Short mmCIF file of C-alpha atoms in Angstrom, two decimals:
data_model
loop_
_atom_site.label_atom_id
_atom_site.label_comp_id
_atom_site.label_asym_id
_atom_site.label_seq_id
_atom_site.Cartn_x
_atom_site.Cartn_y
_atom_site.Cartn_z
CA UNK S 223 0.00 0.00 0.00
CA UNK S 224 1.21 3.58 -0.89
CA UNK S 225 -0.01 6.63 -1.73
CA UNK S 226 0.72 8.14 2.03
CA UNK S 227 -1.98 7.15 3.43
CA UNK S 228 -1.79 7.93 7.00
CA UNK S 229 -2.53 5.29 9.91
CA UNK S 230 -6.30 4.60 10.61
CA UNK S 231 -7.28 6.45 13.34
CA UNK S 232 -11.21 7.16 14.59
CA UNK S 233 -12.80 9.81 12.61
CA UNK S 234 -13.12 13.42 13.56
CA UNK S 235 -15.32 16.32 12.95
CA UNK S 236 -12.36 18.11 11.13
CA UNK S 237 -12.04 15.16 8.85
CA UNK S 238 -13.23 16.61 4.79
CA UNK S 239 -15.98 13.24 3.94
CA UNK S 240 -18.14 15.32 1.58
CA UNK S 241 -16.09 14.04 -1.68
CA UNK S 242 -16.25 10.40 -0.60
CA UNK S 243 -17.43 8.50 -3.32
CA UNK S 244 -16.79 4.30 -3.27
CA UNK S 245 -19.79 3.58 -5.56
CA UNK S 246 -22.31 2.42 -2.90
CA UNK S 247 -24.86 5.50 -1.67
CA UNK S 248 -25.12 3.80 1.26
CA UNK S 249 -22.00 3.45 2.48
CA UNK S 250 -21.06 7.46 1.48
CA UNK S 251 -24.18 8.32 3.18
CA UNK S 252 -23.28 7.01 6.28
CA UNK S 253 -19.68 8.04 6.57
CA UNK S 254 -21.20 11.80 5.41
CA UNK S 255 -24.08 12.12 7.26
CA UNK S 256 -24.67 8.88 10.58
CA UNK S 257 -20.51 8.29 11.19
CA UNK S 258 -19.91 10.57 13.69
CA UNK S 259 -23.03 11.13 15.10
CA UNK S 260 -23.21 7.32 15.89
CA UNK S 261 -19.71 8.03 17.22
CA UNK S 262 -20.71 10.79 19.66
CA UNK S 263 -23.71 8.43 20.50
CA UNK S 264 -21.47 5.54 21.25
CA UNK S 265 -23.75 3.30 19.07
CA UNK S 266 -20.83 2.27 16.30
CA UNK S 267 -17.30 3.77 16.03
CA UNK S 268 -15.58 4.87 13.02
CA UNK S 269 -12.02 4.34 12.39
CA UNK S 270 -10.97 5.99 8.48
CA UNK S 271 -7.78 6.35 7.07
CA UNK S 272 -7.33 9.57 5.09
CA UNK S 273 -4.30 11.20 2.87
CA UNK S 274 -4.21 15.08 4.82
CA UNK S 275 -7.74 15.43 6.21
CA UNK S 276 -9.21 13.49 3.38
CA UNK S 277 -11.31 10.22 4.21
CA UNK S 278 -10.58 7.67 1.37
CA UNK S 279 -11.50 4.89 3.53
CA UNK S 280 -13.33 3.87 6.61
CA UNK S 281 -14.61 1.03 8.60
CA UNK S 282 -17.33 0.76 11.54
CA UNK S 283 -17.45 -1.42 14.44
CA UNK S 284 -20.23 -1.92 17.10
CA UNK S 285 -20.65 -4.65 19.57
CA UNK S 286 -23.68 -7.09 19.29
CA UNK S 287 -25.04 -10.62 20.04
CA UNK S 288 -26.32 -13.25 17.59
CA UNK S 289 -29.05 -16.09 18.45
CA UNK S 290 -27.27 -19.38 18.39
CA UNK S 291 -29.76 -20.42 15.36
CA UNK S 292 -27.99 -17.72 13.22
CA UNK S 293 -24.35 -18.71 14.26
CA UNK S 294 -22.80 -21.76 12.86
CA UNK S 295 -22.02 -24.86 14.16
CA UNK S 296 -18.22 -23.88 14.44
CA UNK S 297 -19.30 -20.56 16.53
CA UNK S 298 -21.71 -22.62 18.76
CA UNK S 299 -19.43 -25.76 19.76
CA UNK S 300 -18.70 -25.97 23.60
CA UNK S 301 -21.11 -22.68 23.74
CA UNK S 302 -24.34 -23.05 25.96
CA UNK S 303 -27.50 -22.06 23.86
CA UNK S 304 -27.35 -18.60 24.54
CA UNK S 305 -26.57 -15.22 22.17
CA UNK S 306 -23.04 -15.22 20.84
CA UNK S 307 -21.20 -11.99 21.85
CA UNK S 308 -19.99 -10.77 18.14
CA UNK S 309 -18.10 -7.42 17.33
CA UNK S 310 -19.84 -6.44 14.41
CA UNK S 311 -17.67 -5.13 11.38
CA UNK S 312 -20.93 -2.52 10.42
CA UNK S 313 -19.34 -0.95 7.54
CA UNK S 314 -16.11 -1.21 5.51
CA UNK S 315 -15.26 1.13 2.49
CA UNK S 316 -12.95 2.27 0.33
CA UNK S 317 -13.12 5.63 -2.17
CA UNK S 318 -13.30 4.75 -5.61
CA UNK S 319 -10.17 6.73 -6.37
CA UNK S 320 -8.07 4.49 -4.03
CA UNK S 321 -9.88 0.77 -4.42
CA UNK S 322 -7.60 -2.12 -5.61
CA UNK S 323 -4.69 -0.63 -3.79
CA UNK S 324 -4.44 -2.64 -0.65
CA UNK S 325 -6.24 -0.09 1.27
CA UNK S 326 -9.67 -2.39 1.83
CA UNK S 327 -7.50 -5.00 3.01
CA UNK S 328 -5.33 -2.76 5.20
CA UNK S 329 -8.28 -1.60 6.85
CA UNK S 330 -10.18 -4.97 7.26
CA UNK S 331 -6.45 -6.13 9.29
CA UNK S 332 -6.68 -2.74 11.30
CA UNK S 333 -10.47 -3.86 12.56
CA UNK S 334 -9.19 -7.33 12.78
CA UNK S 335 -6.53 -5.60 15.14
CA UNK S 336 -8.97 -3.49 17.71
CA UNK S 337 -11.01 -6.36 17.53
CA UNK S 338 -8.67 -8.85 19.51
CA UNK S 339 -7.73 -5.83 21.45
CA UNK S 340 -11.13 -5.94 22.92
CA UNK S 341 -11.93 -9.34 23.10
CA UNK S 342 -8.80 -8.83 25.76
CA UNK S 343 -11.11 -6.69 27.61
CA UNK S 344 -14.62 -8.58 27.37
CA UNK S 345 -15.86 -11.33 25.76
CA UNK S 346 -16.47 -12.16 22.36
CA UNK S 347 -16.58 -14.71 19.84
CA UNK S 348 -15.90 -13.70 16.24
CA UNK S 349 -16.09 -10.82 13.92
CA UNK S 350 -19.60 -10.63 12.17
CA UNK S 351 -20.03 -8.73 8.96
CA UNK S 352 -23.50 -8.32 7.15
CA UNK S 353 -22.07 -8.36 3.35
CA UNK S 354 -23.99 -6.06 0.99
CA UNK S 355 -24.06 -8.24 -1.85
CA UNK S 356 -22.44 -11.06 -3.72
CA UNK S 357 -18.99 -9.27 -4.73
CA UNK S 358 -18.54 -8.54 -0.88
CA UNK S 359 -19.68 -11.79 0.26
CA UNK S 360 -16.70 -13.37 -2.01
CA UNK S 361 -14.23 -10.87 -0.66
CA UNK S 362 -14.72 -11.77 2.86
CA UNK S 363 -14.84 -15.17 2.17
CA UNK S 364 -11.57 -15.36 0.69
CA UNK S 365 -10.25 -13.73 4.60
CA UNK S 366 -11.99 -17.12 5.76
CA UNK S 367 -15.55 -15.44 7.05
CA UNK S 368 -17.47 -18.28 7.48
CA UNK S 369 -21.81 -18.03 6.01
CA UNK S 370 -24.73 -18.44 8.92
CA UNK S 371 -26.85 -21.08 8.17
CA UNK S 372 -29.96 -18.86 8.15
CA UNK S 373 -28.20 -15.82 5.91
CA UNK S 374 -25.67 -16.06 3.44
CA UNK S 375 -24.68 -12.59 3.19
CA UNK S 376 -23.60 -12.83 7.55
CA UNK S 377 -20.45 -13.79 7.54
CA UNK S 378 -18.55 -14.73 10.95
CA UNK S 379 -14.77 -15.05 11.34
CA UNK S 380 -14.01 -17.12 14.60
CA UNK S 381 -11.54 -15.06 16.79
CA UNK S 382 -9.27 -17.35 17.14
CA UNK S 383 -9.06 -17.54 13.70
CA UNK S 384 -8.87 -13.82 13.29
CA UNK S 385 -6.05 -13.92 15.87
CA UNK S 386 -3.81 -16.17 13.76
CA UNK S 387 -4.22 -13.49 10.85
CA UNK S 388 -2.58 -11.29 12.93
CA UNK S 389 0.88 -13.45 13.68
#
């Protein structure tokens, strides 16, 4: 990865969003308009990495549970039959300018990072990410997110898993 793109760091209300563009409304939507007032709500918080105060890319995380019907068998064994604690990888994008340089995958290790970090802290089970369609559902497949048995498109990466991808 080049380009000087400066270390993800959470976003702030200085950081210039109003020019991303990664090809999903949703996604620029949120980082322009719900990002940092989920932040200040402490609902979901958003980590970007930017070149000067520029966003060109930008991931979410919240914490959340999952019914053990929606988890598979892998996340449930030696687990009692109650909601898996999850961190949930909300959103993950890149600006269209900067995709298919490394920076998506840069950004997916740097949540894959604070998300062992707290797991240190309290407990949880693996990374969930609800993948918006079929070209995202292959991507995090090929980082070894595993599919829930009642939803394709939720994919869970065990942490121990995740872990290893960070030796």
């Amino acid at each position: 990865m080049s380009d000087d793109y400066l270390p993800a760091r959470k976003l702030l209300a200085t950081d210039q969003v109003d020019a991303f563009e990664c090809g999903q409304a949703a996604l620029n939507q949120f980082l322009q308009r719900y990002a940092l007032v989920n932040q200040k709500a402490n609902s979901a918080q958003t980590y970007v990495c930017c070149q000067g105060d520029v966003v060109v890319g930008f991931y979410s995380l919240a914490v959340g549970s999952v019914d053990p019907e929606g988890a598979p068998s892998r996340v449930m064994k030696g687990l009692a039959r109650h909601p898996v604690p999850v961190m949930i990888l909300a959103r993950l994008a890149v600006d269209k300018e900067h995709q298919r340089k490394g920076l998506g995958q840069a950004l997916l290790k740097d949540a894959l990072l604070r998300t062992a970090q707290a797991a240190d802290i309290a407990g949880i089970r693996c990374l969930l990410v609800h993948a918006k369609d079929d070209a995202a559902r292959q991507w995090y497949e090929s980082w070894e997110f595993e599919p829930s048995p009642t939803d394709p498109y939720h994919l869970f990466l065990m942490l121990k898993d995740l872990k290893g991808m960070l030796i």
